[in-house]
Amino acid sequence: QDEVLKQSALHPKPAGLCLQYGTAGFRTNAKQLDHIMFRMGMLATLRSKKTQATIGVMVTASHNPEEDNGVKLVDPMGEMLTPAWEDYATQLANAEQDDLARAVKEVIQKEAIDMSREANVFVGKDTRSSSPALSQAVIDGVSALGGHNYGLVTTPQLHYMVWCQNTKGKYGEATVEGYYRKHCQAYVQLTKNASNRTDDQKHLCVDGANGIGALKVREMEHHLQKGLQISLFNDGSKGKLNHQCGADFVKVQQKPPADIEINPGERCCSFDGDADRIVYYYTDSDGRFHLLDGDKIATLISTFLKELLTQAGLDLNIAVVQTAYANGSSTLYLENTMKVIVKCTKTGVKHLHHEAQKFDIGVYFEANGHGTVLFSQAAVEKIQQLAEDANSDDTKKRAALLLQSTVNVINQTVGDAISDMLLIEAILAVRGMTVQQWDAMYTDLPNRQLKVKVSDRRVIDTTDAERRAVSPAGLQDAIDSLVKKYRQARSFVRPSGTEDVVRVYAEAETQESADALAHEVSLAVYRLAGGLRLPICP
Ligand code: G16
């Protein structure tokens, strides 16, 4: 108790400041976060004592601008913090200074935590200028309880190392080098199945968003044994983090990053600021921009896996998990052409992850490029048995070996731009497919995203995986009648969990209709939900 009081006085909470645990932890201007970091260090220590496992704390604000920062907590299996503990996080974050010791004690009592147990916390940070001081505040919170500071890592690398540590190395070695070795070896193994590729085919332009992902791609490259030739842009040497670059910018603006020279037809991808999201794109000979977002990625991966399962003769169920942002065309294609199970959850990888766990193979991707693939233990065992079965025929064996390497190239803990990139590149290589052929699998419905600033975004409450608004009164009726004006139209609104805005999504038969619908729905939000600023194009 005395220690909590003494240490926390060095990381005082501004009186009256109230912050909410959002879609992926706390996120706001870095100046408001010192006390939050200290307190999340303490919470991670408590969670570690409770679970008797290693817990991760990642200091990052991902896709947000450079002046913001945030914190994500990583649970024992490398997944996001369990929702039951999000409430404790909010309680600790908002306890006034003189009430903090009591708030900590309450968590200890409610969870019956044995404080004499050891704690182990892994701390990581991104490249923001505020991250060193804020991660020091986390370490102060963990204080003398045995934390391990990893320094600069991507968010998914930290998730990966937490899981490796808790499985005592069964999932891999709990180091960044171990991460590179495992994923790159699997990539090299997979691409041995590709017929001779030219240097052009191996070439990929990567936009590192001026963030941690750029540094890590550089560090990893030599493990790929020239199997991928990367031209790295926005590597942090001059530009600002996420500014006019990165996965969020490309997805929302539907155009390439500002400072990147792309030749027509060239395959490109963008990471976000902490490298847990990826989107692909190219421009055609008419200069038209083509985006291959999380939906297209999920389609490519699930098609590949389904083909391999058929070739291997393995009876494993496979599902794709999406959110309301998934393009309507992708859902139709997956259900009607691919004949895979499709599920829809609320935004936030924690929701998608848990839904994906219900299947033998769960492919989950948010349209913004955040996603991965989960293989159940039973699926991994069946694949392994077949790969080792001396009596299986060549086609089955080849498919099983490809599936085995696919399992190893993926970071199953959380969406991971780097390992997703390796998987996508390997699939294109093995199938001898160009980015244009991949793009042609289905045609996206034109869509538009806008943001509206309101006085309190919590007035908007949603249901049906965020596809319908239940409050404020009249908003859903207004959306319904606006949607009726356009063909193949759909629209929804939801409060963001990472920025202080309401997000508006609309899709329709033409870009003009999608733009008009998004605009009209934004005006309805402004009118009915206490608008402060008219629609902002993000
Ligand atoms: C986080 C979450 C994602 C979510 C995104 C936007 O991503 O991990 O699941 O899609 O925020 O959320 P919202 O619309 O609630 O602001 P990241 O990459 O920023 O950590």
Short mmCIF file of N, CA, C and O and ligand atoms in Angstrom, two decimals, residues 23-24 27 62-64 72 80 272 274 276-277 325 347-349 366 368 370 494-499 503, ligand 1:
data_model
loop_
_atom_site.label_atom_id
_atom_site.label_comp_id
_atom_site.label_asym_id
_atom_site.label_seq_id
_atom_site.Cartn_x
_atom_site.Cartn_y
_atom_site.Cartn_z
N THR A 23 -11.51 0.31 -27.85
CA THR A 23 -11.46 -0.86 -28.74
C THR A 23 -10.18 -1.66 -28.51
O THR A 23 -10.19 -2.89 -28.54
N ALA A 24 -9.08 -0.96 -28.31
CA ALA A 24 -7.80 -1.66 -28.10
C ALA A 24 -7.01 -0.96 -27.00
O ALA A 24 -5.90 -0.50 -27.20
N ARG A 27 -6.31 5.21 -25.33
CA ARG A 27 -5.67 5.92 -26.42
C ARG A 27 -6.11 7.38 -26.41
O ARG A 27 -7.28 7.68 -26.48
N SER A 62 -0.90 2.90 -32.35
CA SER A 62 -1.20 2.28 -33.63
C SER A 62 -1.40 3.27 -34.77
O SER A 62 -0.49 3.98 -35.14
N HIS A 63 -2.65 3.36 -35.30
CA HIS A 63 -2.89 4.19 -36.48
C HIS A 63 -3.09 5.67 -36.15
O HIS A 63 -3.17 6.49 -37.05
N ASN A 64 -3.17 6.03 -34.87
CA ASN A 64 -3.44 7.42 -34.51
C ASN A 64 -2.24 8.33 -34.83
O ASN A 64 -1.14 7.85 -35.02
N LYS A 72 -1.85 -1.20 -24.90
CA LYS A 72 -2.63 -2.41 -25.13
C LYS A 72 -2.09 -3.48 -24.20
O LYS A 72 -0.87 -3.67 -24.12
N MET A 80 -5.79 -10.39 -26.74
CA MET A 80 -6.03 -9.14 -26.02
C MET A 80 -6.58 -9.41 -24.62
O MET A 80 -7.16 -10.47 -24.38
N ASP A 272 0.37 -0.34 -40.61
CA ASP A 272 0.00 0.82 -39.78
C ASP A 272 1.14 1.05 -38.77
O ASP A 272 2.18 0.40 -38.83
N ASP A 274 1.89 0.42 -35.68
CA ASP A 274 2.49 -0.61 -34.83
C ASP A 274 2.52 -1.96 -35.53
O ASP A 274 2.74 -3.00 -34.90
N ASP A 276 0.25 -3.94 -36.94
CA ASP A 276 -0.70 -5.05 -36.77
C ASP A 276 -1.78 -5.03 -37.84
O ASP A 276 -2.70 -5.83 -37.82
N ARG A 277 -1.66 -4.12 -38.82
CA ARG A 277 -2.60 -4.11 -39.95
C ARG A 277 -1.83 -4.02 -41.26
O ARG A 277 -0.75 -3.41 -41.31
N TYR A 325 -17.99 -3.50 -41.33
CA TYR A 325 -17.27 -2.77 -42.37
C TYR A 325 -16.95 -3.63 -43.59
O TYR A 325 -16.46 -3.13 -44.59
N THR A 347 -16.72 -4.51 -34.04
CA THR A 347 -15.36 -4.07 -34.35
C THR A 347 -14.42 -4.36 -33.18
O THR A 347 -14.83 -4.29 -32.02
N GLY A 348 -13.17 -4.65 -33.48
CA GLY A 348 -12.19 -4.94 -32.44
C GLY A 348 -11.73 -6.37 -32.57
O GLY A 348 -12.56 -7.29 -32.49
N VAL A 349 -10.42 -6.56 -32.76
CA VAL A 349 -9.95 -7.92 -33.02
C VAL A 349 -10.27 -8.90 -31.91
O VAL A 349 -10.42 -10.09 -32.15
N GLU A 366 -10.58 -7.69 -40.26
CA GLU A 366 -11.38 -6.48 -40.38
C GLU A 366 -11.05 -5.88 -41.74
O GLU A 366 -9.93 -6.08 -42.25
N ASN A 368 -10.17 -3.09 -42.43
CA ASN A 368 -9.00 -2.21 -42.33
C ASN A 368 -7.67 -2.97 -42.36
O ASN A 368 -6.61 -2.39 -42.23
N HIS A 370 -6.75 -5.69 -40.36
CA HIS A 370 -6.34 -6.24 -39.08
C HIS A 370 -6.85 -7.68 -38.98
O HIS A 370 -8.06 -7.89 -38.85
N ARG A 494 -21.23 4.13 -35.77
CA ARG A 494 -20.82 3.60 -34.46
C ARG A 494 -19.80 4.55 -33.83
O ARG A 494 -19.05 5.22 -34.55
N PRO A 495 -19.80 4.59 -32.48
CA PRO A 495 -18.79 5.44 -31.85
C PRO A 495 -17.43 4.75 -31.93
O PRO A 495 -17.33 3.55 -31.68
N SER A 496 -16.39 5.49 -32.30
CA SER A 496 -15.05 4.90 -32.36
C SER A 496 -14.57 4.56 -30.95
O SER A 496 -14.92 5.26 -30.00
N GLY A 497 -13.77 3.53 -30.84
CA GLY A 497 -13.17 3.20 -29.54
C GLY A 497 -11.71 3.61 -29.48
O GLY A 497 -11.01 3.28 -28.52
N THR A 498 -11.23 4.31 -30.51
CA THR A 498 -9.83 4.75 -30.47
C THR A 498 -9.67 6.24 -30.73
O THR A 498 -8.59 6.78 -30.57
N GLU A 499 -10.73 6.88 -31.19
CA GLU A 499 -10.68 8.33 -31.45
C GLU A 499 -11.99 8.93 -30.96
O GLU A 499 -13.00 8.24 -30.89
N ARG A 503 -18.03 7.14 -36.25
CA ARG A 503 -17.68 6.71 -37.61
C ARG A 503 -18.96 6.43 -38.40
O ARG A 503 -19.92 5.87 -37.86
C1 G16 B 1 -7.82 -0.86 -33.26
C2 G16 B 1 -8.47 -2.21 -33.09
C3 G16 B 1 -9.15 -2.63 -34.37
C4 G16 B 1 -10.14 -1.55 -34.80
C5 G16 B 1 -9.46 -0.18 -34.86
C6 G16 B 1 -10.44 0.95 -35.07
O1 G16 B 1 -6.86 -0.96 -34.28
O2 G16 B 1 -7.48 -3.14 -32.71
O3 G16 B 1 -9.77 -3.85 -34.15
O4 G16 B 1 -10.68 -1.85 -36.03
O5 G16 B 1 -8.79 0.08 -33.65
O6 G16 B 1 -11.34 0.95 -34.01
P1 G16 B 1 -12.42 2.09 -33.79
O7 G16 B 1 -13.20 2.16 -35.06
O8 G16 B 1 -13.20 1.65 -32.61
O9 G16 B 1 -11.67 3.39 -33.58
P2 G16 B 1 -5.42 -0.31 -34.12
O10 G16 B 1 -4.67 -0.87 -35.29
O11 G16 B 1 -5.62 1.17 -34.19
O12 G16 B 1 -4.95 -0.77 -32.78
#
